[in-house]
Amino acid sequence: MIGRLTGTLAEKSPPQILIDVNGIGYEVDVPMSTFYNLPHLGERVTLHTHFVVREDAQLLYGFLTPAERETFRQLIRITGVGPRIALAVLSGMSAGELAQAVSTQQAGRLVKVPGIGKKTAERLLLELKGKLGPDLALPGAAVQTDAQSDIVQALIALGYNEKEAAAAIKLLPVDIGVSDGIKAALKSLAK
């Protein structure tokens, strides 16, 4: 019902802000990724919103980009994930980082978000697979094949961090098998 708000930023009290739109103050809950990028108090702001009507409350959630709002909407469709958990996910990682984590099936990145346990992370990965558009992927991040994803997971299991694993697979041919890929990646990381 309320799809976008443009007005003056009147108050900031994480995770909630108050936007004055022609004399009417809208209380809007925002993820920290949006909160940190807001203008100063008294300046104009435009937020893409998601309006939730419950039996006991009417809540408005705001996002700086349509991609963040769409990701939020995908998250709240998942059983057991409400708006608070969805905001926590978007506060802990950007929409692009979430899309990347889902495409590479990295539950470890989701478990780092407060309020997300291992089972919830696995459910998110399962239910979001294929639903977060490729336009949300991190800029410059190549879409990984299943074999490349398996190689990355193996390297992480062996104690390498995500950056090291991602750098190692960039050096590998796209059509390499999992076992050969792991061996080649380990050789490049040993240098």
Tab-separated table of C-alpha atoms in Angstrom:
chain	number	residue	atom	x	y	z
A	1	MET	CA	0.000	0.000	0.000
A	2	ILE	CA	2.785	2.459	0.887
A	3	GLY	CA	5.514	1.781	-1.692
A	4	ARG	CA	7.781	4.786	-1.299
A	5	LEU	CA	8.281	7.712	1.053
A	6	THR	CA	9.991	10.995	0.273
A	7	GLY	CA	10.349	13.517	3.026
A	8	THR	CA	12.588	15.133	5.600
A	9	LEU	CA	14.595	12.938	7.937
A	10	ALA	CA	13.358	14.073	11.371
A	11	GLU	CA	14.809	11.479	13.788
A	12	LYS	CA	17.334	8.644	13.796
A	13	SER	CA	17.219	6.005	16.519
A	14	PRO	CA	18.535	2.671	15.215
A	15	PRO	CA	16.894	0.684	13.756
A	16	GLN	CA	14.029	3.154	13.491
A	17	ILE	CA	13.842	6.534	11.787
A	18	LEU	CA	11.136	9.166	11.501
A	19	ILE	CA	10.400	10.745	8.134
A	20	ASP	CA	8.291	13.906	8.001
A	21	VAL	CA	6.167	13.863	4.854
A	22	ASN	CA	4.201	17.126	4.613
A	23	GLY	CA	3.578	17.245	8.355
A	24	ILE	CA	2.918	13.534	8.873
A	25	GLY	CA	5.688	11.594	10.652
A	26	TYR	CA	6.210	8.019	9.483
A	27	GLU	CA	8.114	5.668	11.780
A	28	VAL	CA	10.152	3.363	9.561
A	29	ASP	CA	12.324	0.408	10.577
A	30	VAL	CA	15.435	0.116	8.410
A	31	PRO	CA	18.353	-2.326	8.189
A	32	MET	CA	21.698	-0.964	9.358
A	33	SER	CA	22.969	-0.968	5.752
A	34	THR	CA	20.324	1.669	4.978
A	35	PHE	CA	20.738	3.453	8.316
A	36	TYR	CA	24.460	4.117	7.771
A	37	ASN	CA	23.797	5.612	4.333
A	38	LEU	CA	21.057	8.024	5.385
A	39	PRO	CA	21.594	11.767	5.001
A	40	HIS	CA	21.890	14.104	7.989
A	41	LEU	CA	18.842	15.116	10.042
A	42	GLY	CA	16.757	17.768	8.298
A	43	GLU	CA	17.738	16.592	4.804
A	44	ARG	CA	15.422	14.986	2.252
A	45	VAL	CA	15.378	11.232	1.885
A	46	THR	CA	13.556	8.733	-0.331
A	47	LEU	CA	12.969	5.185	0.860
A	48	HIS	CA	11.393	2.210	-0.874
A	49	THR	CA	9.024	0.728	1.661
A	50	HIS	CA	7.252	-2.452	2.616
A	51	PHE	CA	4.057	-2.063	4.653
A	52	VAL	CA	2.970	-4.866	7.013
A	53	VAL	CA	-0.466	-4.970	8.636
A	54	ARG	CA	-0.832	-7.366	11.539
A	55	GLU	CA	-3.604	-7.870	14.030
A	56	ASP	CA	-1.698	-5.908	16.676
A	57	ALA	CA	0.392	-3.472	14.608
A	58	GLN	CA	0.980	-1.674	11.333
A	59	LEU	CA	4.675	-1.587	10.495
A	60	LEU	CA	6.642	0.171	7.809
A	61	TYR	CA	10.065	-1.033	6.660
A	62	GLY	CA	12.302	1.154	4.508
A	63	PHE	CA	15.208	0.547	2.131
A	64	LEU	CA	17.438	2.798	0.060
A	65	THR	CA	17.345	0.515	-2.994
A	66	PRO	CA	14.651	-1.575	-4.665
A	67	ALA	CA	17.074	-4.550	-4.549
A	68	GLU	CA	17.191	-4.392	-0.742
A	69	ARG	CA	13.401	-4.258	-0.553
A	70	GLU	CA	13.018	-7.206	-2.935
A	71	THR	CA	15.529	-9.230	-0.917
A	72	PHE	CA	13.603	-8.378	2.273
A	73	ARG	CA	10.382	-9.564	0.621
A	74	GLN	CA	11.997	-12.844	-0.429
A	75	LEU	CA	13.307	-13.379	3.109
A	76	ILE	CA	9.970	-12.845	4.868
A	77	ARG	CA	8.270	-15.390	2.577
A	78	ILE	CA	10.372	-18.116	4.197
A	79	THR	CA	8.718	-20.017	7.052
A	80	GLY	CA	10.183	-18.977	10.387
A	81	VAL	CA	11.755	-15.781	9.043
A	82	GLY	CA	9.916	-12.667	10.100
A	83	PRO	CA	10.654	-9.013	9.425
A	84	ARG	CA	13.039	-8.724	12.405
A	85	ILE	CA	15.238	-11.594	11.204
A	86	ALA	CA	15.090	-10.286	7.635
A	87	LEU	CA	16.281	-6.873	8.871
A	88	ALA	CA	19.060	-8.585	10.839
A	89	VAL	CA	20.204	-10.435	7.697
A	90	LEU	CA	20.239	-7.211	5.660
A	91	SER	CA	22.020	-5.436	8.513
A	92	GLY	CA	24.711	-8.110	8.563
A	93	MET	CA	25.257	-8.347	4.808
A	94	SER	CA	24.239	-6.475	1.685
A	95	ALA	CA	21.677	-7.850	-0.763
A	96	GLY	CA	24.546	-8.635	-3.147
A	97	GLU	CA	26.511	-10.486	-0.468
A	98	LEU	CA	23.413	-12.515	0.413
A	99	ALA	CA	22.857	-13.392	-3.258
A	100	GLN	CA	26.490	-14.467	-3.500
A	101	ALA	CA	26.232	-16.571	-0.313
A	102	VAL	CA	23.082	-18.259	-1.660
A	103	SER	CA	24.595	-18.934	-5.090
A	104	THR	CA	27.714	-20.473	-3.517
A	105	GLN	CA	25.686	-22.166	-0.730
A	106	GLN	CA	27.826	-20.685	2.058
A	107	ALA	CA	25.890	-21.253	5.271
A	108	GLY	CA	28.883	-20.043	7.277
A	109	ARG	CA	28.347	-16.475	6.095
A	110	LEU	CA	24.707	-16.525	7.231
A	111	VAL	CA	25.459	-18.061	10.637
A	112	LYS	CA	27.586	-14.985	11.424
A	113	VAL	CA	24.413	-12.863	11.405
A	114	PRO	CA	22.941	-12.494	14.935
A	115	GLY	CA	19.747	-14.522	15.276
A	116	ILE	CA	20.608	-16.968	12.471
A	117	GLY	CA	21.486	-20.490	13.544
A	118	LYS	CA	22.741	-23.340	11.418
A	119	LYS	CA	19.263	-24.752	10.654
A	120	THR	CA	17.850	-21.344	9.716
A	121	ALA	CA	20.895	-20.643	7.525
A	122	GLU	CA	20.434	-23.937	5.690
A	123	ARG	CA	16.721	-23.249	5.205
A	124	LEU	CA	17.530	-19.781	3.831
A	125	LEU	CA	20.043	-21.234	1.371
A	126	LEU	CA	17.582	-23.894	0.246
A	127	GLU	CA	14.558	-21.636	-0.160
A	128	LEU	CA	16.363	-18.626	-1.661
A	129	LYS	CA	18.260	-20.629	-4.283
A	130	GLY	CA	17.331	-19.243	-7.689
A	131	LYS	CA	15.069	-16.535	-6.230
A	132	LEU	CA	17.602	-13.739	-5.761
A	133	GLY	CA	18.194	-12.243	-9.193
A	134	PRO	CA	21.606	-12.269	-10.861
A	135	ASP	CA	21.509	-8.462	-10.816
A	136	LEU	CA	21.932	-8.668	-7.021
A	137	ALA	CA	25.236	-10.530	-7.267
A	138	LEU	CA	28.301	-8.637	-6.191
A	139	PRO	CA	29.753	-6.429	-8.924
A	140	GLY	CA	32.622	-8.180	-10.636
A	141	ALA	CA	31.791	-11.505	-9.019
A	142	ALA	CA	31.563	-14.265	-11.570
A	143	VAL	CA	28.766	-16.778	-11.229
A	144	GLN	CA	30.321	-19.970	-9.937
A	145	THR	CA	29.643	-23.404	-11.333
A	146	ASP	CA	28.688	-26.225	-8.962
A	147	ALA	CA	32.241	-27.593	-9.165
A	148	GLN	CA	33.740	-24.193	-8.319
A	149	SER	CA	31.335	-23.846	-5.397
A	150	ASP	CA	32.379	-27.291	-4.128
A	151	ILE	CA	36.047	-26.319	-4.454
A	152	VAL	CA	35.453	-23.129	-2.452
A	153	GLN	CA	33.605	-25.074	0.256
A	154	ALA	CA	36.450	-27.612	0.449
A	155	LEU	CA	39.055	-24.854	0.796
A	156	ILE	CA	37.035	-23.158	3.540
A	157	ALA	CA	36.710	-26.516	5.326
A	158	LEU	CA	40.495	-26.847	5.128
A	159	GLY	CA	40.903	-23.542	6.973
A	160	TYR	CA	41.255	-20.972	4.202
A	161	ASN	CA	39.090	-17.858	4.358
A	162	GLU	CA	36.539	-16.908	1.688
A	163	LYS	CA	38.797	-14.326	0.022
A	164	GLU	CA	41.667	-16.802	-0.337
A	165	ALA	CA	39.332	-19.470	-1.708
A	166	ALA	CA	37.727	-17.042	-4.177
A	167	ALA	CA	41.141	-15.853	-5.360
A	168	ALA	CA	42.302	-19.448	-5.844
A	169	ILE	CA	39.356	-20.469	-8.040
A	170	LYS	CA	39.805	-17.437	-10.283
A	171	LEU	CA	43.067	-19.011	-11.437
A	172	LEU	CA	41.397	-22.324	-12.352
A	173	PRO	CA	39.846	-23.264	-15.705
A	174	VAL	CA	36.042	-23.057	-15.630
A	175	ASP	CA	35.544	-26.689	-16.670
A	176	ILE	CA	37.917	-28.250	-14.095
A	177	GLY	CA	36.661	-31.137	-11.951
A	178	VAL	CA	36.284	-30.873	-8.186
A	179	SER	CA	39.202	-33.090	-7.137
A	180	ASP	CA	41.591	-31.629	-9.750
A	181	GLY	CA	40.395	-28.147	-8.836
A	182	ILE	CA	41.075	-28.664	-5.140
A	183	LYS	CA	44.587	-29.942	-5.889
A	184	ALA	CA	45.336	-27.014	-8.229
A	185	ALA	CA	43.883	-24.483	-5.779
A	186	LEU	CA	45.962	-25.896	-2.922
A	187	LYS	CA	49.101	-25.635	-5.070
A	188	SER	CA	48.363	-21.983	-5.907
A	189	LEU	CA	47.621	-21.166	-2.252
A	190	ALA	CA	50.851	-22.837	-1.121
A	191	LYS	CA	52.939	-20.405	-3.194
